[in-house]
PDB file of C-alpha atoms in Angstrom:
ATOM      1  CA  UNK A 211     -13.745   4.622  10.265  1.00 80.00           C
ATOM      2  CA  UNK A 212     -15.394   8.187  11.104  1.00 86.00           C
ATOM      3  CA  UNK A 213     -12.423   9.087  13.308  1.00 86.00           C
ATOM      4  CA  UNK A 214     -10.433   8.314  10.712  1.00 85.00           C
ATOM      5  CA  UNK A 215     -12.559   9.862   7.856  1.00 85.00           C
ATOM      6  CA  UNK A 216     -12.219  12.868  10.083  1.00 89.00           C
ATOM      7  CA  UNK A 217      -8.979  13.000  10.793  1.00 86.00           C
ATOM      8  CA  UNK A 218      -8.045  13.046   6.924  1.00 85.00           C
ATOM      9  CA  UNK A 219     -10.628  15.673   6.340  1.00 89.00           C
ATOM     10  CA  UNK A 220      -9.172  18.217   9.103  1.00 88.00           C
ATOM     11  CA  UNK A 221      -5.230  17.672   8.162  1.00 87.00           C
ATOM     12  CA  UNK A 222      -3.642  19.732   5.716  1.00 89.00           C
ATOM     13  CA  UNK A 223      -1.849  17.243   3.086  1.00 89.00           C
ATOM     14  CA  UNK A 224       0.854  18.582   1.067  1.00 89.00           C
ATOM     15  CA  UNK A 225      -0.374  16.849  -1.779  1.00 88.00           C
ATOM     16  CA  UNK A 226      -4.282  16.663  -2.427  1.00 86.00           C
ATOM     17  CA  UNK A 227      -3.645  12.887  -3.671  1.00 89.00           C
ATOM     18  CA  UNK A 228      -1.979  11.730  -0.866  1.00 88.00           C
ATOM     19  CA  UNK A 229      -4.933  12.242   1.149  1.00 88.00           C
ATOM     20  CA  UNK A 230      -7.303   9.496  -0.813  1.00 90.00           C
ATOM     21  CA  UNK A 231      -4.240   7.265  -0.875  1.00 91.00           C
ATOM     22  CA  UNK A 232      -3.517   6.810   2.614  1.00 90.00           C
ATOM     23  CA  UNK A 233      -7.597   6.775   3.162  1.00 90.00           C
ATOM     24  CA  UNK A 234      -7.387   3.908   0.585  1.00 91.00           C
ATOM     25  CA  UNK A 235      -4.516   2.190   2.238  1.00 91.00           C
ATOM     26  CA  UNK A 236      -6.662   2.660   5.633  1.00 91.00           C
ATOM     27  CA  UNK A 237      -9.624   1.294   4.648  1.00 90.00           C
ATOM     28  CA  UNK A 238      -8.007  -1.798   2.724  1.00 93.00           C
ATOM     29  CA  UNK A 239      -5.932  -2.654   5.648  1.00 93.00           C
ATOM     30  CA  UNK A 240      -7.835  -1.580   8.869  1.00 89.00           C
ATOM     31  CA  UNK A 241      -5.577  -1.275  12.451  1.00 90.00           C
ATOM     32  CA  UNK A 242      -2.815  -2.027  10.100  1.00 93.00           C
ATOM     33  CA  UNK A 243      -2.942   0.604   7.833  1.00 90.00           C
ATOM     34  CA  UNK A 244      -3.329   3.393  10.180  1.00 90.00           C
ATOM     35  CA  UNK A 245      -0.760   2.696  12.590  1.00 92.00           C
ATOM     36  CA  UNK A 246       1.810   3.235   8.996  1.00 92.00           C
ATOM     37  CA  UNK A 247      -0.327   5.795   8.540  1.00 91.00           C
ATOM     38  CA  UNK A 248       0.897   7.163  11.980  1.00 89.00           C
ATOM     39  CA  UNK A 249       4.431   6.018  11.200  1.00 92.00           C
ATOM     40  CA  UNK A 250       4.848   8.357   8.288  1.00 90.00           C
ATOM     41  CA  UNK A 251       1.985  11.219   9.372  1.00 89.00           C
ATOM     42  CA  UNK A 252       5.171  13.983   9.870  1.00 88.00           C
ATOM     43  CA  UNK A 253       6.216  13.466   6.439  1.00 89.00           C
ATOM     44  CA  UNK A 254       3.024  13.995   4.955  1.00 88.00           C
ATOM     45  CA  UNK A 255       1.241  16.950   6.287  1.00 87.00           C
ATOM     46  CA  UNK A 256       2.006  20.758   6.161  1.00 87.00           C
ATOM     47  CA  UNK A 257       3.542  22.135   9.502  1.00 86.00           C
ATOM     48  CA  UNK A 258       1.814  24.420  11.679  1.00 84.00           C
ATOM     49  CA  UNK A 259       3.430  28.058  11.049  1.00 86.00           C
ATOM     50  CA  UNK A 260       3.480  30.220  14.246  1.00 88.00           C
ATOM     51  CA  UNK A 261       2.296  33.912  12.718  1.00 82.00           C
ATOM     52  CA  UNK A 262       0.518  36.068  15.074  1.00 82.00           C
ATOM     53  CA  UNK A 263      -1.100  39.472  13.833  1.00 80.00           C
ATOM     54  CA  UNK A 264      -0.647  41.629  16.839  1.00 81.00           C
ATOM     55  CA  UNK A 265      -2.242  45.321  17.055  1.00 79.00           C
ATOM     56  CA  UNK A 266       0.011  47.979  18.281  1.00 75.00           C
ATOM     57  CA  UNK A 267      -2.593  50.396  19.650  1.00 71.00           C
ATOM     58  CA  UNK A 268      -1.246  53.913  20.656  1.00 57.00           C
TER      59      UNK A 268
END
């Protein structure tokens, strides 16, 4: 359960509720829960933007 507490700590949700939802639906249902969890992950966190900040030094 501390890997999974984790997990939903460090992942961006794109909805704040969604994130005690699926920690509820986790806990309730164990190995179950988190491998639907898994199953519908890309739908329910922000993607990663690639935006570098490069310095142009002259």
């Amino acid at each position: 359960m501390f890997y999974v507490e984790r997990e939903f700590y460090v992942t961006p949700f794109k909805e704040k509720r969604n994130k005690w939802i699926w920690f509820l639906f986790v806990f309730v249902f164990g190995y179950f829960g988190y491998s639907i969890y898994l199953a519908f992950r890309r739908r329910l966190i922000l993607k990663r933007v690639f935006s570098p900040k490069f310095n142009k030094r002259n």
